[in-house]
PDB file of C-alpha atoms in Angstrom:
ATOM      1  CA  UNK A 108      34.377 -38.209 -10.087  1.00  0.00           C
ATOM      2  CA  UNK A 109      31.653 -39.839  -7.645  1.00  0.00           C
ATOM      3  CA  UNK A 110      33.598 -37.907  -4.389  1.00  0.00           C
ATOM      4  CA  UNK A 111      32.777 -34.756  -6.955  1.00  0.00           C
ATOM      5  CA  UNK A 112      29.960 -35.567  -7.143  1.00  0.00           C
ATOM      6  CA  UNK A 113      28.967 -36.384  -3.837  1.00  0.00           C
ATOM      7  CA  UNK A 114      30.894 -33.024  -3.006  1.00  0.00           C
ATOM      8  CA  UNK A 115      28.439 -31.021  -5.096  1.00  0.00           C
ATOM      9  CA  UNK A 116      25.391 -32.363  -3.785  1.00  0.00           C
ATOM     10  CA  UNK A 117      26.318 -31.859   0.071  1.00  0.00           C
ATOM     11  CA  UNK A 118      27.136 -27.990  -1.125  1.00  0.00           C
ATOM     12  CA  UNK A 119      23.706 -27.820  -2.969  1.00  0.00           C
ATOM     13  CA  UNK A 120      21.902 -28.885   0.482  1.00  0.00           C
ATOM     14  CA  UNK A 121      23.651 -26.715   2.410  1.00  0.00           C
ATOM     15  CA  UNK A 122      23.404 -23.574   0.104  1.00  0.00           C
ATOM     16  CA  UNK A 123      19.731 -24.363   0.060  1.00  0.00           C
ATOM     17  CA  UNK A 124      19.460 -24.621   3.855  1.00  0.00           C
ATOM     18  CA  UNK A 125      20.689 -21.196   4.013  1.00  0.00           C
ATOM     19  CA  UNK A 126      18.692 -19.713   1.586  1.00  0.00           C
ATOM     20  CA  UNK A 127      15.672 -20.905   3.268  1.00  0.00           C
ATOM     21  CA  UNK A 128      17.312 -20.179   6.771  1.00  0.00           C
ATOM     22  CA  UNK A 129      17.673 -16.336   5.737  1.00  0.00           C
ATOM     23  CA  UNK A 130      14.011 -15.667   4.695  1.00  0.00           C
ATOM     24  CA  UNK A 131      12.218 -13.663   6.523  1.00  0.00           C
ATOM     25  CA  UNK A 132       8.231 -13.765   7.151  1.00  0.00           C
ATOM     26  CA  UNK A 133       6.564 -11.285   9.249  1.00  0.00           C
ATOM     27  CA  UNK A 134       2.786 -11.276   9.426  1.00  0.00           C
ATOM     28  CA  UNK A 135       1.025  -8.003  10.799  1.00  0.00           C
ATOM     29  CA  UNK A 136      -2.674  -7.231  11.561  1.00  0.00           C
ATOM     30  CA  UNK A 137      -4.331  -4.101  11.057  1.00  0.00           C
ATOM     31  CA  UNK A 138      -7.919  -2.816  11.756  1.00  0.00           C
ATOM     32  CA  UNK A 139      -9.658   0.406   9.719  1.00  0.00           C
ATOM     33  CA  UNK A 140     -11.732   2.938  12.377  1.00  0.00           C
ATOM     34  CA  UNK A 141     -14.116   5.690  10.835  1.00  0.00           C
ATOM     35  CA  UNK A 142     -15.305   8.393  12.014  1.00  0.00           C
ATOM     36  CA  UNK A 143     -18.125  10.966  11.398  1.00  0.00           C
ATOM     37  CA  UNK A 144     -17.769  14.198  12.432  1.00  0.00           C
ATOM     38  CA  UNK A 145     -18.596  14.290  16.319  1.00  0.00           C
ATOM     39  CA  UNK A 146     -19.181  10.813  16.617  1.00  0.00           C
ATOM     40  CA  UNK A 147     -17.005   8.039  17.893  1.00  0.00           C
ATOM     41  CA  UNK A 148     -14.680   5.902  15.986  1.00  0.00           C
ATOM     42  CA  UNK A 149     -16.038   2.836  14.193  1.00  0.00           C
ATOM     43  CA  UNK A 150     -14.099  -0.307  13.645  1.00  0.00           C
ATOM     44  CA  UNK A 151     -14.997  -0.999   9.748  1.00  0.00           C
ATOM     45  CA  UNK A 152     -12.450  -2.947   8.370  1.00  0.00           C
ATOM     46  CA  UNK A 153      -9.862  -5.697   9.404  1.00  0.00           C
ATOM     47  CA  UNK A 154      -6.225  -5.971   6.935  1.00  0.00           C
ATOM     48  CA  UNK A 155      -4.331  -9.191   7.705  1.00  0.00           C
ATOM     49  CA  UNK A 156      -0.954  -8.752   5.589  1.00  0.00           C
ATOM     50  CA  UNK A 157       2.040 -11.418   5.159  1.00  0.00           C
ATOM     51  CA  UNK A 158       5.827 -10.174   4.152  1.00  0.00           C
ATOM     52  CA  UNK A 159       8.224 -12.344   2.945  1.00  0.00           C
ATOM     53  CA  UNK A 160      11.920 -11.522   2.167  1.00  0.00           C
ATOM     54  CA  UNK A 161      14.124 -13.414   0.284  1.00  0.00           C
ATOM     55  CA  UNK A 162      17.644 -11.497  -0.352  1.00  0.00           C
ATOM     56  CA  UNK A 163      16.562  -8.311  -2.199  1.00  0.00           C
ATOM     57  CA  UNK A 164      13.302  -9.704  -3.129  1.00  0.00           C
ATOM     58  CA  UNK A 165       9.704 -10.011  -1.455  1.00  0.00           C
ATOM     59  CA  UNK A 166       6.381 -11.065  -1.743  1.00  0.00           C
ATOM     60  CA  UNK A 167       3.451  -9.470   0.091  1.00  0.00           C
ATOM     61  CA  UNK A 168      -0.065 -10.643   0.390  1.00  0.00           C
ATOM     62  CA  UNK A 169      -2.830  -8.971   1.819  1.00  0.00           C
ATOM     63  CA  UNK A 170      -6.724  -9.714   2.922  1.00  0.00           C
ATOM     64  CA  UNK A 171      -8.921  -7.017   3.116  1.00  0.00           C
ATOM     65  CA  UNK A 172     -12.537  -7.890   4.965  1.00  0.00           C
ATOM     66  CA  UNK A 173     -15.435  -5.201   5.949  1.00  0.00           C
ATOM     67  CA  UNK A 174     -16.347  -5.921   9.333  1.00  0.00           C
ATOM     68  CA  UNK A 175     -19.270  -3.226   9.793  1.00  0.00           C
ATOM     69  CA  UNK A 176     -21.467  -1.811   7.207  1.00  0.00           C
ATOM     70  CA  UNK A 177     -21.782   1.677   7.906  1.00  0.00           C
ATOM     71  CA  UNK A 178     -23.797   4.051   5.314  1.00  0.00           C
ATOM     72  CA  UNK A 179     -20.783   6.048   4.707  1.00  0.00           C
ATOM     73  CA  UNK A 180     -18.315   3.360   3.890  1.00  0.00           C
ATOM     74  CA  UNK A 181     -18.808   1.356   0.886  1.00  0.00           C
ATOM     75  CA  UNK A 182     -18.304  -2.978   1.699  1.00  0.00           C
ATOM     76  CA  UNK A 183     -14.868  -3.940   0.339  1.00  0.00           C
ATOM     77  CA  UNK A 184     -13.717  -7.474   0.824  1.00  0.00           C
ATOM     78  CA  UNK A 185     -10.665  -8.708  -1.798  1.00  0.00           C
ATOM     79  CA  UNK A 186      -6.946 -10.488  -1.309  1.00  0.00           C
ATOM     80  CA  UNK A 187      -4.002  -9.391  -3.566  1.00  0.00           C
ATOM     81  CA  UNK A 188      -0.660  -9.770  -3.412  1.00  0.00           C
ATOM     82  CA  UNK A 189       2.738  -8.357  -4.882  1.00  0.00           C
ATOM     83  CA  UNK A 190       6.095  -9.444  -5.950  1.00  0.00           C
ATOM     84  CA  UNK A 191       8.795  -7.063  -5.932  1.00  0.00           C
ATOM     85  CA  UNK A 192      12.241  -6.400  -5.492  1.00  0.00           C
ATOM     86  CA  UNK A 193      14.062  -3.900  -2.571  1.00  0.00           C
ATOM     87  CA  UNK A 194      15.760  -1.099  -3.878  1.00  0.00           C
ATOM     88  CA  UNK A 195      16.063   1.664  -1.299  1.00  0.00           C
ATOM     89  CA  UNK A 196      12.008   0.709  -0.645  1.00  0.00           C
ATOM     90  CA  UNK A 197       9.820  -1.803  -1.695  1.00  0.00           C
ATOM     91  CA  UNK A 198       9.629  -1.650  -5.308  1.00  0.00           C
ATOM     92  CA  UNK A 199       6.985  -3.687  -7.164  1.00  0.00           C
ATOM     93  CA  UNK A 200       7.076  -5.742  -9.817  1.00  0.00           C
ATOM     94  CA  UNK A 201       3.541  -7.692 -10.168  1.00  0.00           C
ATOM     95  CA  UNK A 202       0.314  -6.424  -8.375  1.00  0.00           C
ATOM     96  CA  UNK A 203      -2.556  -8.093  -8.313  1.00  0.00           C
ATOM     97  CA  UNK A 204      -6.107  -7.542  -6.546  1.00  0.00           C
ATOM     98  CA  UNK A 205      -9.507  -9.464  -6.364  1.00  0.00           C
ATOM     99  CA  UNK A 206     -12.148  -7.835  -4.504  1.00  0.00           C
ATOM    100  CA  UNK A 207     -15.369  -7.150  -4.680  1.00  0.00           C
ATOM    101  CA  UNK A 208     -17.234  -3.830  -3.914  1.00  0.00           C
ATOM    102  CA  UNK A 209     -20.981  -2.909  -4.442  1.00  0.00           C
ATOM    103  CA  UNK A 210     -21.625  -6.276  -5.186  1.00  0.00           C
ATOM    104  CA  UNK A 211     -19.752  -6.521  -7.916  1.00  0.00           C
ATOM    105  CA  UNK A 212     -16.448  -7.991  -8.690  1.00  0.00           C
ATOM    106  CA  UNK A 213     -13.094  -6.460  -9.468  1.00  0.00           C
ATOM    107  CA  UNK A 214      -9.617  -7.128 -10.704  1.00  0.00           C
ATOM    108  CA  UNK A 215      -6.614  -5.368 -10.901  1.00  0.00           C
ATOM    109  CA  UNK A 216      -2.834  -6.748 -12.240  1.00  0.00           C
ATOM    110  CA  UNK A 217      -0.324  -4.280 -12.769  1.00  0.00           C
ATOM    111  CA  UNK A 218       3.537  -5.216 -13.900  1.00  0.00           C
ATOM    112  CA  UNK A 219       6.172  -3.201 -14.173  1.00  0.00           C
ATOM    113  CA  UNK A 220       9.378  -3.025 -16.534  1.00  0.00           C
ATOM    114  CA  UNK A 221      11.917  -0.983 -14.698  1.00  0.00           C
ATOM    115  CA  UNK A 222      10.126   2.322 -14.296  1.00  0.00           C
ATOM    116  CA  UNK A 223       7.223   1.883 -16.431  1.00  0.00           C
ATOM    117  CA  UNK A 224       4.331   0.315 -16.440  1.00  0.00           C
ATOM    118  CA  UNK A 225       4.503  -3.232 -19.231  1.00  0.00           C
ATOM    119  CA  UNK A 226       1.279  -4.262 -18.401  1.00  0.00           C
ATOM    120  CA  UNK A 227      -2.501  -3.493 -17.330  1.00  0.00           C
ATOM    121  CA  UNK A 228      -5.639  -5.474 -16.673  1.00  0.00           C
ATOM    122  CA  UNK A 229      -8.805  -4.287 -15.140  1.00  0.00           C
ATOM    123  CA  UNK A 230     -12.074  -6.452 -15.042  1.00  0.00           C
ATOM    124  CA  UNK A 231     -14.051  -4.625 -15.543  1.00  0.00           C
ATOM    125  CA  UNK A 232     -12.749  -2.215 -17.986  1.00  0.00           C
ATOM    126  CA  UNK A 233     -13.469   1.657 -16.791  1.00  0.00           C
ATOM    127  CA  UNK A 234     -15.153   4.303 -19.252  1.00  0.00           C
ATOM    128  CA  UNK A 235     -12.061   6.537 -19.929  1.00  0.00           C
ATOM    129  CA  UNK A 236     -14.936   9.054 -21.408  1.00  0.00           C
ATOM    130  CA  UNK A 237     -16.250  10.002 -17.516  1.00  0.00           C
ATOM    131  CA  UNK A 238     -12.520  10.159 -15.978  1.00  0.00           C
ATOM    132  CA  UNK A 239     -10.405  13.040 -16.115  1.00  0.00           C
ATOM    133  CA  UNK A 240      -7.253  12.008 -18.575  1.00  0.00           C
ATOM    134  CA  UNK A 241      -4.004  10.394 -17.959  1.00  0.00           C
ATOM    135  CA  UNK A 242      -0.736  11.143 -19.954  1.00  0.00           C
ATOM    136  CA  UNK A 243       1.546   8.891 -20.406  1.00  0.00           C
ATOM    137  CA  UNK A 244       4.672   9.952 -18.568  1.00  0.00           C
ATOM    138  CA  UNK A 245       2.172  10.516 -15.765  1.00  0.00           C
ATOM    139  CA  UNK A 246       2.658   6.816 -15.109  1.00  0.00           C
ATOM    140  CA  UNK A 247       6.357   6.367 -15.007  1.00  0.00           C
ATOM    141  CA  UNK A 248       8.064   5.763 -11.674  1.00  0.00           C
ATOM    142  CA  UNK A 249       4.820   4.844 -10.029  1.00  0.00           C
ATOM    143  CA  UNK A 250       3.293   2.214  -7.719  1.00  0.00           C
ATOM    144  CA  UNK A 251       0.472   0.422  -6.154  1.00  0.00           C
ATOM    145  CA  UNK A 252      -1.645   1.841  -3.274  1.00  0.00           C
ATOM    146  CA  UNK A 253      -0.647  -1.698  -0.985  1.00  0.00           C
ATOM    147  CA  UNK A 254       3.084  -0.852  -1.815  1.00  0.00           C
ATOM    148  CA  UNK A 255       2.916   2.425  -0.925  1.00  0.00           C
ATOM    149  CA  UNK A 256       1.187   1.241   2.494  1.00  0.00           C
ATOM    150  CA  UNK A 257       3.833  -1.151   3.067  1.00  0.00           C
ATOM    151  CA  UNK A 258       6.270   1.502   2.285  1.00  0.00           C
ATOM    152  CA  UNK A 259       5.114   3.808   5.119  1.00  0.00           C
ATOM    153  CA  UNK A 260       5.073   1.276   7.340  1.00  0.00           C
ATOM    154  CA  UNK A 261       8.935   1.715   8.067  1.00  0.00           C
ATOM    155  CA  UNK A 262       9.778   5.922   8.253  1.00  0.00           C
ATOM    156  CA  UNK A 263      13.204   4.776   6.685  1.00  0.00           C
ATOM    157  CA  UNK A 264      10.921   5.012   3.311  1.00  0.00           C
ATOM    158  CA  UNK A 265       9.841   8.409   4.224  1.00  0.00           C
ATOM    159  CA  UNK A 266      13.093  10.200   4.064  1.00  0.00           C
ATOM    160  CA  UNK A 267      12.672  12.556   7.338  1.00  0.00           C
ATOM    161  CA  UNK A 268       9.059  13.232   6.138  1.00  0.00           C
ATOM    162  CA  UNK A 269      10.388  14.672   3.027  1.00  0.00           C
ATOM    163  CA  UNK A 270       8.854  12.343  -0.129  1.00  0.00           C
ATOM    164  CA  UNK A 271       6.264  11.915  -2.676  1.00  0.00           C
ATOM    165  CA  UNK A 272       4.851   8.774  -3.657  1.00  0.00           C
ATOM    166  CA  UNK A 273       3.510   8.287  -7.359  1.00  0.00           C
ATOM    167  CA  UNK A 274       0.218   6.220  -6.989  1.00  0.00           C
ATOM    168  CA  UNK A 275      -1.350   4.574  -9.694  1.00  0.00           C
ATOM    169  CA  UNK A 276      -4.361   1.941  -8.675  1.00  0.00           C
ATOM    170  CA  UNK A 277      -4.997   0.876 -12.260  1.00  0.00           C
ATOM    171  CA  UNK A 278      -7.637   3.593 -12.681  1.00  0.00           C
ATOM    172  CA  UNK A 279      -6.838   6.293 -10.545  1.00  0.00           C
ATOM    173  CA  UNK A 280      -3.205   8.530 -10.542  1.00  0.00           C
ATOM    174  CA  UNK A 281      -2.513  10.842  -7.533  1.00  0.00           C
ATOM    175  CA  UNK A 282       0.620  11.896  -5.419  1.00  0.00           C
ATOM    176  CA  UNK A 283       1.129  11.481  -1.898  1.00  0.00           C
ATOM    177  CA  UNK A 284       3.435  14.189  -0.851  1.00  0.00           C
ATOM    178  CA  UNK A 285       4.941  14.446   2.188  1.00  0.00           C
ATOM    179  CA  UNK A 286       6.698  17.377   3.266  1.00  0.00           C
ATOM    180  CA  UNK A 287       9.068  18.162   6.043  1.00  0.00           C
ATOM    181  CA  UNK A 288       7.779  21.646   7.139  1.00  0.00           C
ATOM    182  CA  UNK A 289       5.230  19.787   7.843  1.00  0.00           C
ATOM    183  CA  UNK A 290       6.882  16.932  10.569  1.00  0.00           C
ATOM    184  CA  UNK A 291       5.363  17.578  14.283  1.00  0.00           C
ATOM    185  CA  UNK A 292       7.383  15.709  16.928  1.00  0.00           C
ATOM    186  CA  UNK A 293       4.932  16.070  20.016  1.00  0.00           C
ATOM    187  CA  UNK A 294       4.650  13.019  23.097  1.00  0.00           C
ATOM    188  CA  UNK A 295       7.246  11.014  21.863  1.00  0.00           C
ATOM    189  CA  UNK A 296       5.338  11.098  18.278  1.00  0.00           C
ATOM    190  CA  UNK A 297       6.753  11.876  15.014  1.00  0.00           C
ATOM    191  CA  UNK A 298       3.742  13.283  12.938  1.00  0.00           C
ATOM    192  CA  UNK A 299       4.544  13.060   8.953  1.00  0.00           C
ATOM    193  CA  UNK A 300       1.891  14.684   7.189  1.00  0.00           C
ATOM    194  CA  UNK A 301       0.751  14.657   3.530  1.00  0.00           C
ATOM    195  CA  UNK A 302      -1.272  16.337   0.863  1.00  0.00           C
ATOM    196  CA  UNK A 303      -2.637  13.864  -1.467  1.00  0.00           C
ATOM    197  CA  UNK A 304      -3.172  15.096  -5.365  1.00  0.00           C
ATOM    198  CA  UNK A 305      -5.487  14.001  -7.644  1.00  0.00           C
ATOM    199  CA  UNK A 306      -3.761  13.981 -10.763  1.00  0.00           C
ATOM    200  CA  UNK A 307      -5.969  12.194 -13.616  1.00  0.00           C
ATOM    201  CA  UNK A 308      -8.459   8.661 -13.520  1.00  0.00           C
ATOM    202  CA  UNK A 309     -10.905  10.640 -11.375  1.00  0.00           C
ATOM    203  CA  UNK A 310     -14.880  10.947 -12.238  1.00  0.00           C
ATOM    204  CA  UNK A 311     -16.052  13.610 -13.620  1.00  0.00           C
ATOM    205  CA  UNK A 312     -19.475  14.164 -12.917  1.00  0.00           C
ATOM    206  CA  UNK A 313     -19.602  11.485  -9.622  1.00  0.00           C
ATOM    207  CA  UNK A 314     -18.351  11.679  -6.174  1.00  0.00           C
ATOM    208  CA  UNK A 315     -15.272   9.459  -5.498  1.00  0.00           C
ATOM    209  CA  UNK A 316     -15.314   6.796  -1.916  1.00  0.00           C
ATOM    210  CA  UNK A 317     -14.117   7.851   0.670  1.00  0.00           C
ATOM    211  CA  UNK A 318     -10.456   5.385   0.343  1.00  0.00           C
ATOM    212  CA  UNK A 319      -9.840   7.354  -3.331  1.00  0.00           C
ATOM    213  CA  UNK A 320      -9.047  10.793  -1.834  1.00  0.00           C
ATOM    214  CA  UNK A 321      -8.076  12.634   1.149  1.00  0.00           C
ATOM    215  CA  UNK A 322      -7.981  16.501   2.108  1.00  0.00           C
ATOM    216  CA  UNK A 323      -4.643  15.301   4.240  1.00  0.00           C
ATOM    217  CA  UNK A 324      -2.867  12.254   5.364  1.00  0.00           C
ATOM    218  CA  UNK A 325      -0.934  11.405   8.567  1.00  0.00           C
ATOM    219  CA  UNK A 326       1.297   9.077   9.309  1.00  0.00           C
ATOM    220  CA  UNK A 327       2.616   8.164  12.798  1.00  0.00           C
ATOM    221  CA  UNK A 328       5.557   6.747  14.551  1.00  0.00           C
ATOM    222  CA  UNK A 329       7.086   6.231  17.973  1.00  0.00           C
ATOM    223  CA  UNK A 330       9.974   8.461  18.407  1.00  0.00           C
ATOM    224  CA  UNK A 331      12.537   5.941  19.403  1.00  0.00           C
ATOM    225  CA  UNK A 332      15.211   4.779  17.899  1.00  0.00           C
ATOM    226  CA  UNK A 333      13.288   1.794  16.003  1.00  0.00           C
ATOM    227  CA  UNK A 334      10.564   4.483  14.889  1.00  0.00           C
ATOM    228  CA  UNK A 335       8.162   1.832  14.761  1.00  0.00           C
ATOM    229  CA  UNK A 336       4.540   2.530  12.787  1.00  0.00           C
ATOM    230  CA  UNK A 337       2.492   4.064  15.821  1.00  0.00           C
ATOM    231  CA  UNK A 338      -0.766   4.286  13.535  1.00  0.00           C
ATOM    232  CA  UNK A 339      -2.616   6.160  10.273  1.00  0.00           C
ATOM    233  CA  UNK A 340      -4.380   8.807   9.254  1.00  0.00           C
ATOM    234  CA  UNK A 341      -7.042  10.712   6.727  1.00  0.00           C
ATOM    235  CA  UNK A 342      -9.396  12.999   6.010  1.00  0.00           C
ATOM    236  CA  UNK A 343     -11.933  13.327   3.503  1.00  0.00           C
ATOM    237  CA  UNK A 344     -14.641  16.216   4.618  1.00  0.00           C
ATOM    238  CA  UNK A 345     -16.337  14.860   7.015  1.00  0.00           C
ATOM    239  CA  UNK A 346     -14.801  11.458   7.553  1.00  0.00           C
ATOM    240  CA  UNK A 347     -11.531  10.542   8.959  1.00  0.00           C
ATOM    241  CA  UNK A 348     -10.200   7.021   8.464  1.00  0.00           C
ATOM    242  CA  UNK A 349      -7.656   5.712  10.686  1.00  0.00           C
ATOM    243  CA  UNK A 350      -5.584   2.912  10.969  1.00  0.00           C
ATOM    244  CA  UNK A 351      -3.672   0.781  13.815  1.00  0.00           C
ATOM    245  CA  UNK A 352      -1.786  -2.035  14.068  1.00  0.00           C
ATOM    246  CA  UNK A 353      -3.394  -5.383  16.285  1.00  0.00           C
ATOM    247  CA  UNK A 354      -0.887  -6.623  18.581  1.00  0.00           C
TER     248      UNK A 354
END
């Protein structure tokens, strides 16, 4: 019985050694450039993101700082992070985000049962009467804006440039649809591009930032065989937003 015993623990330690030895942590840096119009790009915000993955699950975090205050841009500093399982892509589970824009302070947690949405909290609480309606089954199958950035982040997710991403942000829903007509391969570049659609959660009778809609979206990778994340792209009138990767 104690050589059973002794048995079972030296299995335990080992079992737990290996779990620990297979987890993966990557941590990537990313910095957000606008631009007006003619003008040159301006470095505006910094994203400093940590992935870790445990056997099919994960855990994300992210940190989100302004760096510049430009007149165009509204300040946005906040951390979040999500828990989620990988099915095919990175599925969440549990979103949450603290940040603070305007000056004033905001929270958004988000689970998820399966394909639907089991819980919602928003501090504060939006006027539903000046945003253009939701149904329902407009929020099944959907996910977080930072999951559907880390999603893009590996063209595996993408399918060939041919999918759409449900969005839901806790007050906004919109597709991002990518389509494969619309894949350019040009200097070793694959170009996947977009059309986002606003769907419901939008005001009514105010204009939206410039992070809550885009006339199109790119998204670029080498054309190797990794097909690494070369960088990002959007437009909204007069403002593109880009982002790269800090190496």
């Amino acid at each position: 019985m104690l050589l059973t015993g002794r048995i079972f623990i030296i299995l335990s330690l080992f079992i737990s050694s290996t779990t620990l030895a297979d987890t993966f942590i990557e941590e990537r840096n990313f910095v957000v450039e606008a631009k007006l119009s003619i003008l040159p790009k301006i470095p505006v915000m910094s994203i400093d993101t940590t992935l870790e993955i445990q056997g099919d699950s994960y855990k994300y975090k992210f940190s989100i700082r302004t760096n510049n205050i430009v007149d165009f841009i509204n300040k946005v500093n906040g951390d979040g992070s999500i828990v989620g399982i990988i099915d095919n892509f990175y599925k969440p589970l549990h979103y949450k985000y603290r940040y603070t824009r305007k000056e004033k302070e905001k929270f958004v947690e988000i689970k998820y049962n399966d394909s639907y949405i089991s819980e919602l909290n928003l501090i504060p609480e939006p006027d539903i009467n000046k945003l253009t309606k939701i149904e329902e089954d407009m929020l099944i199958n959907t996910i977080d804006p930072s999951s559907f950035f880390l999603n893009i982040l590996n063209y595996d997710n993408l399918n060939d440039c041919e999918k759409t991403f449900r969005i839901f942000d806790g007050k906004r829903r919109y597709d991002v649809s990518f389509t494969k007509a619309e894949k350019i391969i040009s200097n070793n570049l694959i170009y996947c591009k977009a059309n986002q659609i606003k769907l419901g959660g939008y005001k009514i009778d105010e204009d939206e930032d410039v992070f809550a809609s885009s006339d199109y979206i790119k998204v670029i990778y080498n054309n190797n065989d990794k097909k690494e994340f070369y960088g990002y792209e959007a437009n909204n009138g007069a403002i593109t937003l880009f982002i790269n990767e800090v190496k």
